[in-house]
mmCIF file with all atom_site columns, C-alpha atoms in Angstrom:
data_model
loop_
_atom_site.group_PDB
_atom_site.id
_atom_site.type_symbol
_atom_site.label_atom_id
_atom_site.label_alt_id
_atom_site.label_comp_id
_atom_site.label_asym_id
_atom_site.label_entity_id
_atom_site.label_seq_id
_atom_site.pdbx_PDB_ins_code
_atom_site.Cartn_x
_atom_site.Cartn_y
_atom_site.Cartn_z
_atom_site.occupancy
_atom_site.B_iso_or_equiv
_atom_site.pdbx_formal_charge
_atom_site.auth_seq_id
_atom_site.auth_comp_id
_atom_site.auth_asym_id
_atom_site.auth_atom_id
_atom_site.pdbx_PDB_model_num
ATOM 1   C CA . UNK A 1 1   ? 127.687 96.690  95.334  1.00 52.00 ? 1   UNK A CA 1
ATOM 2   C CA . UNK A 1 2   ? 125.621 98.883  97.599  1.00 53.00 ? 2   UNK A CA 1
ATOM 3   C CA . UNK A 1 3   ? 124.552 100.965 94.588  1.00 52.00 ? 3   UNK A CA 1
ATOM 4   C CA . UNK A 1 4   ? 123.466 97.873  92.678  1.00 43.00 ? 4   UNK A CA 1
ATOM 5   C CA . UNK A 1 5   ? 121.460 96.586  95.657  1.00 41.00 ? 5   UNK A CA 1
ATOM 6   C CA . UNK A 1 6   ? 119.747 99.991  96.065  1.00 43.00 ? 6   UNK A CA 1
ATOM 7   C CA . UNK A 1 7   ? 118.896 100.122 92.325  1.00 42.00 ? 7   UNK A CA 1
ATOM 8   C CA . UNK A 1 8   ? 117.471 96.548  92.541  1.00 42.00 ? 8   UNK A CA 1
ATOM 9   C CA . UNK A 1 9   ? 115.290 97.404  95.487  1.00 44.00 ? 9   UNK A CA 1
ATOM 10  C CA . UNK A 1 10  ? 114.018 100.557 93.839  1.00 46.00 ? 10  UNK A CA 1
ATOM 11  C CA . UNK A 1 11  ? 113.276 98.587  90.737  1.00 45.00 ? 11  UNK A CA 1
ATOM 12  C CA . UNK A 1 12  ? 111.337 95.899  92.575  1.00 43.00 ? 12  UNK A CA 1
ATOM 13  C CA . UNK A 1 13  ? 109.341 98.487  94.464  1.00 42.00 ? 13  UNK A CA 1
ATOM 14  C CA . UNK A 1 14  ? 108.360 100.191 91.213  1.00 43.00 ? 14  UNK A CA 1
ATOM 15  C CA . UNK A 1 15  ? 107.066 96.844  89.820  1.00 47.00 ? 15  UNK A CA 1
ATOM 16  C CA . UNK A 1 16  ? 104.440 96.666  92.585  1.00 50.00 ? 16  UNK A CA 1
ATOM 17  C CA . UNK A 1 17  ? 103.548 100.349 92.621  1.00 60.00 ? 17  UNK A CA 1
ATOM 18  C CA . UNK A 1 18  ? 99.883  101.219 92.964  1.00 78.00 ? 18  UNK A CA 1
ATOM 19  C CA . UNK A 1 19  ? 98.052  104.352 92.014  1.00 87.00 ? 19  UNK A CA 1
ATOM 20  C CA . UNK A 1 20  ? 98.630  107.503 94.123  1.00 92.00 ? 20  UNK A CA 1
ATOM 21  C CA . UNK A 1 21  ? 96.093  108.294 96.854  1.00 93.00 ? 21  UNK A CA 1
ATOM 22  C CA . UNK A 1 22  ? 95.163  111.416 94.816  1.00 95.00 ? 22  UNK A CA 1
ATOM 23  C CA . UNK A 1 23  ? 94.301  109.243 91.824  1.00 95.00 ? 23  UNK A CA 1
ATOM 24  C CA . UNK A 1 24  ? 92.093  106.970 93.936  1.00 95.00 ? 24  UNK A CA 1
ATOM 25  C CA . UNK A 1 25  ? 90.305  110.062 95.381  1.00 96.00 ? 25  UNK A CA 1
ATOM 26  C CA . UNK A 1 26  ? 89.715  111.348 91.860  1.00 97.00 ? 26  UNK A CA 1
ATOM 27  C CA . UNK A 1 27  ? 88.199  108.064 90.789  1.00 97.00 ? 27  UNK A CA 1
ATOM 28  C CA . UNK A 1 28  ? 85.974  108.102 93.842  1.00 97.00 ? 28  UNK A CA 1
ATOM 29  C CA . UNK A 1 29  ? 84.912  111.724 93.123  1.00 98.00 ? 29  UNK A CA 1
ATOM 30  C CA . UNK A 1 30  ? 84.102  110.804 89.500  1.00 97.00 ? 30  UNK A CA 1
ATOM 31  C CA . UNK A 1 31  ? 82.149  107.577 90.299  1.00 98.00 ? 31  UNK A CA 1
ATOM 32  C CA . UNK A 1 32  ? 78.634  107.622 88.923  1.00 97.00 ? 32  UNK A CA 1
ATOM 33  C CA . UNK A 1 33  ? 77.345  106.130 92.231  1.00 98.00 ? 33  UNK A CA 1
ATOM 34  C CA . UNK A 1 34  ? 78.624  106.924 95.724  1.00 98.00 ? 34  UNK A CA 1
ATOM 35  C CA . UNK A 1 35  ? 76.417  104.983 98.136  1.00 98.00 ? 35  UNK A CA 1
ATOM 36  C CA . UNK A 1 36  ? 76.506  103.563 101.610 1.00 98.00 ? 36  UNK A CA 1
ATOM 37  C CA . UNK A 1 37  ? 75.279  100.003 101.245 1.00 98.00 ? 37  UNK A CA 1
ATOM 38  C CA . UNK A 1 38  ? 74.681  96.978  103.414 1.00 98.00 ? 38  UNK A CA 1
ATOM 39  C CA . UNK A 1 39  ? 75.562  93.710  101.710 1.00 98.00 ? 39  UNK A CA 1
ATOM 40  C CA . UNK A 1 40  ? 72.547  91.387  101.756 1.00 98.00 ? 40  UNK A CA 1
ATOM 41  C CA . UNK A 1 41  ? 73.917  88.483  99.772  1.00 98.00 ? 41  UNK A CA 1
ATOM 42  C CA . UNK A 1 42  ? 77.275  87.501  98.250  1.00 98.00 ? 42  UNK A CA 1
ATOM 43  C CA . UNK A 1 43  ? 78.143  84.673  95.845  1.00 98.00 ? 43  UNK A CA 1
ATOM 44  C CA . UNK A 1 44  ? 81.782  84.065  94.926  1.00 98.00 ? 44  UNK A CA 1
ATOM 45  C CA . UNK A 1 45  ? 82.779  81.673  92.234  1.00 98.00 ? 45  UNK A CA 1
ATOM 46  C CA . UNK A 1 46  ? 86.517  80.684  92.503  1.00 97.00 ? 46  UNK A CA 1
ATOM 47  C CA . UNK A 1 47  ? 88.317  79.465  89.412  1.00 97.00 ? 47  UNK A CA 1
ATOM 48  C CA . UNK A 1 48  ? 91.846  77.992  89.874  1.00 95.00 ? 48  UNK A CA 1
ATOM 49  C CA . UNK A 1 49  ? 94.427  78.633  87.220  1.00 87.00 ? 49  UNK A CA 1
ATOM 50  C CA . UNK A 1 50  ? 98.104  77.812  86.882  1.00 87.00 ? 50  UNK A CA 1
ATOM 51  C CA . UNK A 1 51  ? 99.125  81.335  87.913  1.00 89.00 ? 51  UNK A CA 1
ATOM 52  C CA . UNK A 1 52  ? 96.563  82.029  90.658  1.00 93.00 ? 52  UNK A CA 1
ATOM 53  C CA . UNK A 1 53  ? 92.852  82.325  91.292  1.00 96.00 ? 53  UNK A CA 1
ATOM 54  C CA . UNK A 1 54  ? 89.973  84.273  89.816  1.00 97.00 ? 54  UNK A CA 1
ATOM 55  C CA . UNK A 1 55  ? 87.150  85.327  92.037  1.00 97.00 ? 55  UNK A CA 1
ATOM 56  C CA . UNK A 1 56  ? 83.886  86.204  90.331  1.00 97.00 ? 56  UNK A CA 1
ATOM 57  C CA . UNK A 1 57  ? 81.872  88.181  92.895  1.00 97.00 ? 57  UNK A CA 1
ATOM 58  C CA . UNK A 1 58  ? 78.073  88.713  92.637  1.00 97.00 ? 58  UNK A CA 1
ATOM 59  C CA . UNK A 1 59  ? 76.440  90.624  95.466  1.00 98.00 ? 59  UNK A CA 1
ATOM 60  C CA . UNK A 1 60  ? 73.109  92.206  96.254  1.00 98.00 ? 60  UNK A CA 1
ATOM 61  C CA . UNK A 1 61  ? 73.217  95.256  98.481  1.00 98.00 ? 61  UNK A CA 1
ATOM 62  C CA . UNK A 1 62  ? 70.637  97.512  100.105 1.00 98.00 ? 62  UNK A CA 1
ATOM 63  C CA . UNK A 1 63  ? 71.237  101.243 99.807  1.00 98.00 ? 63  UNK A CA 1
ATOM 64  C CA . UNK A 1 64  ? 71.431  102.830 103.297 1.00 98.00 ? 64  UNK A CA 1
ATOM 65  C CA . UNK A 1 65  ? 72.259  106.381 102.161 1.00 98.00 ? 65  UNK A CA 1
ATOM 66  C CA . UNK A 1 66  ? 73.109  108.254 98.990  1.00 98.00 ? 66  UNK A CA 1
ATOM 67  C CA . UNK A 1 67  ? 76.138  110.511 98.636  1.00 97.00 ? 67  UNK A CA 1
ATOM 68  C CA . UNK A 1 68  ? 75.503  110.882 94.862  1.00 97.00 ? 68  UNK A CA 1
ATOM 69  C CA . UNK A 1 69  ? 73.666  108.826 92.295  1.00 97.00 ? 69  UNK A CA 1
ATOM 70  C CA . UNK A 1 70  ? 73.398  109.416 88.547  1.00 96.00 ? 70  UNK A CA 1
ATOM 71  C CA . UNK A 1 71  ? 70.969  106.542 88.300  1.00 95.00 ? 71  UNK A CA 1
ATOM 72  C CA . UNK A 1 72  ? 68.699  108.018 91.005  1.00 96.00 ? 72  UNK A CA 1
ATOM 73  C CA . UNK A 1 73  ? 69.126  105.329 93.639  1.00 97.00 ? 73  UNK A CA 1
ATOM 74  C CA . UNK A 1 74  ? 67.377  105.919 96.912  1.00 98.00 ? 74  UNK A CA 1
ATOM 75  C CA . UNK A 1 75  ? 67.704  104.471 100.409 1.00 98.00 ? 75  UNK A CA 1
ATOM 76  C CA . UNK A 1 76  ? 66.025  101.057 100.523 1.00 98.00 ? 76  UNK A CA 1
ATOM 77  C CA . UNK A 1 77  ? 66.852  100.164 96.893  1.00 98.00 ? 77  UNK A CA 1
ATOM 78  C CA . UNK A 1 78  ? 68.338  96.789  96.214  1.00 98.00 ? 78  UNK A CA 1
ATOM 79  C CA . UNK A 1 79  ? 71.332  96.980  93.813  1.00 97.00 ? 79  UNK A CA 1
ATOM 80  C CA . UNK A 1 80  ? 73.272  94.255  92.104  1.00 97.00 ? 80  UNK A CA 1
ATOM 81  C CA . UNK A 1 81  ? 77.115  94.481  92.230  1.00 97.00 ? 81  UNK A CA 1
ATOM 82  C CA . UNK A 1 82  ? 79.301  92.265  90.023  1.00 96.00 ? 82  UNK A CA 1
ATOM 83  C CA . UNK A 1 83  ? 83.095  92.232  89.569  1.00 96.00 ? 83  UNK A CA 1
ATOM 84  C CA . UNK A 1 84  ? 86.107  89.967  89.158  1.00 96.00 ? 84  UNK A CA 1
ATOM 85  C CA . UNK A 1 85  ? 89.244  89.836  91.320  1.00 96.00 ? 85  UNK A CA 1
ATOM 86  C CA . UNK A 1 86  ? 92.291  88.031  89.935  1.00 93.00 ? 86  UNK A CA 1
ATOM 87  C CA . UNK A 1 87  ? 94.796  86.978  92.588  1.00 93.00 ? 87  UNK A CA 1
ATOM 88  C CA . UNK A 1 88  ? 98.142  85.886  91.021  1.00 91.00 ? 88  UNK A CA 1
ATOM 89  C CA . UNK A 1 89  ? 100.867 83.857  92.670  1.00 89.00 ? 89  UNK A CA 1
ATOM 90  C CA . UNK A 1 90  ? 103.386 86.620  91.690  1.00 87.00 ? 90  UNK A CA 1
ATOM 91  C CA . UNK A 1 91  ? 101.860 90.057  92.388  1.00 84.00 ? 91  UNK A CA 1
ATOM 92  C CA . UNK A 1 92  ? 101.343 92.086  89.272  1.00 84.00 ? 92  UNK A CA 1
ATOM 93  C CA . UNK A 1 93  ? 101.984 95.841  88.935  1.00 87.00 ? 93  UNK A CA 1
ATOM 94  C CA . UNK A 1 94  ? 98.994  98.093  88.767  1.00 88.00 ? 94  UNK A CA 1
ATOM 95  C CA . UNK A 1 95  ? 96.135  99.418  90.865  1.00 93.00 ? 95  UNK A CA 1
ATOM 96  C CA . UNK A 1 96  ? 94.993  97.669  93.949  1.00 93.00 ? 96  UNK A CA 1
ATOM 97  C CA . UNK A 1 97  ? 92.213  95.136  93.688  1.00 95.00 ? 97  UNK A CA 1
ATOM 98  C CA . UNK A 1 98  ? 88.784  95.578  95.176  1.00 97.00 ? 98  UNK A CA 1
ATOM 99  C CA . UNK A 1 99  ? 88.185  93.481  98.229  1.00 96.00 ? 99  UNK A CA 1
ATOM 100 C CA . UNK A 1 100 ? 85.691  90.669  98.221  1.00 97.00 ? 100 UNK A CA 1
ATOM 101 C CA . UNK A 1 101 ? 82.549  91.803  99.932  1.00 98.00 ? 101 UNK A CA 1
ATOM 102 C CA . UNK A 1 102 ? 81.042  89.920  102.829 1.00 98.00 ? 102 UNK A CA 1
ATOM 103 C CA . UNK A 1 103 ? 77.401  89.389  103.763 1.00 98.00 ? 103 UNK A CA 1
ATOM 104 C CA . UNK A 1 104 ? 76.153  91.734  106.482 1.00 98.00 ? 104 UNK A CA 1
ATOM 105 C CA . UNK A 1 105 ? 78.885  94.359  106.155 1.00 98.00 ? 105 UNK A CA 1
ATOM 106 C CA . UNK A 1 106 ? 78.204  98.044  105.492 1.00 98.00 ? 106 UNK A CA 1
ATOM 107 C CA . UNK A 1 107 ? 80.510  99.871  103.134 1.00 98.00 ? 107 UNK A CA 1
ATOM 108 C CA . UNK A 1 108 ? 80.793  103.172 101.266 1.00 98.00 ? 108 UNK A CA 1
ATOM 109 C CA . UNK A 1 109 ? 80.715  101.925 97.629  1.00 98.00 ? 109 UNK A CA 1
ATOM 110 C CA . UNK A 1 110 ? 82.026  103.875 94.658  1.00 98.00 ? 110 UNK A CA 1
ATOM 111 C CA . UNK A 1 111 ? 80.505  102.234 91.679  1.00 98.00 ? 111 UNK A CA 1
ATOM 112 C CA . UNK A 1 112 ? 80.035  102.579 87.941  1.00 97.00 ? 112 UNK A CA 1
ATOM 113 C CA . UNK A 1 113 ? 77.828  100.769 85.455  1.00 94.00 ? 113 UNK A CA 1
ATOM 114 C CA . UNK A 1 114 ? 79.163  97.211  85.159  1.00 84.00 ? 114 UNK A CA 1
ATOM 115 C CA . UNK A 1 115 ? 79.563  94.731  82.315  1.00 74.00 ? 115 UNK A CA 1
ATOM 116 C CA . UNK A 1 116 ? 75.990  93.574  82.673  1.00 66.00 ? 116 UNK A CA 1
ATOM 117 C CA . UNK A 1 117 ? 73.237  95.981  81.679  1.00 68.00 ? 117 UNK A CA 1
ATOM 118 C CA . UNK A 1 118 ? 71.821  96.234  85.156  1.00 87.00 ? 118 UNK A CA 1
ATOM 119 C CA . UNK A 1 119 ? 74.843  95.621  87.394  1.00 95.00 ? 119 UNK A CA 1
ATOM 120 C CA . UNK A 1 120 ? 77.246  97.997  89.055  1.00 97.00 ? 120 UNK A CA 1
ATOM 121 C CA . UNK A 1 121 ? 80.992  97.408  89.394  1.00 97.00 ? 121 UNK A CA 1
ATOM 122 C CA . UNK A 1 122 ? 83.887  99.045  91.273  1.00 98.00 ? 122 UNK A CA 1
ATOM 123 C CA . UNK A 1 123 ? 84.828  102.510 90.084  1.00 98.00 ? 123 UNK A CA 1
ATOM 124 C CA . UNK A 1 124 ? 87.966  103.054 92.165  1.00 97.00 ? 124 UNK A CA 1
ATOM 125 C CA . UNK A 1 125 ? 89.820  99.752  92.033  1.00 96.00 ? 125 UNK A CA 1
ATOM 126 C CA . UNK A 1 126 ? 91.091  98.889  95.535  1.00 96.00 ? 126 UNK A CA 1
ATOM 127 C CA . UNK A 1 127 ? 89.419  101.922 97.059  1.00 97.00 ? 127 UNK A CA 1
ATOM 128 C CA . UNK A 1 128 ? 85.901  101.138 95.725  1.00 98.00 ? 128 UNK A CA 1
ATOM 129 C CA . UNK A 1 129 ? 84.624  99.666  98.967  1.00 98.00 ? 129 UNK A CA 1
ATOM 130 C CA . UNK A 1 130 ? 85.666  101.479 102.187 1.00 97.00 ? 130 UNK A CA 1
ATOM 131 C CA . UNK A 1 131 ? 84.477  101.579 105.738 1.00 94.00 ? 131 UNK A CA 1
ATOM 132 C CA . UNK A 1 132 ? 81.987  104.451 106.152 1.00 89.00 ? 132 UNK A CA 1
#
């Protein structure tokens, strides 16, 4: 009985496993844009579904400092950030989700070219926006 319970707990833990910290660091290191930004504006559209919610996030941020930028961003540039976060009732396995940005906060952002031609999106899943 104890062996069955242990196996069940290990199995459930594996279902919710995230990426390793080393993998997140590698994604951050490989991100096209590593910038410290201040969020100037955030618009979040919430769509309800039968299994959870979808958050479509559109933000405008001002570059405070540049760690690296393949696009040549400079301090003072305004950049558009767009991404989607899906929050399910039952947590799904896989990488962590990026947090929803808030107006006025300053974050270190690891970004890559987004779906839109001129937007940027998260490059390191749940570790894309971190406190500087």
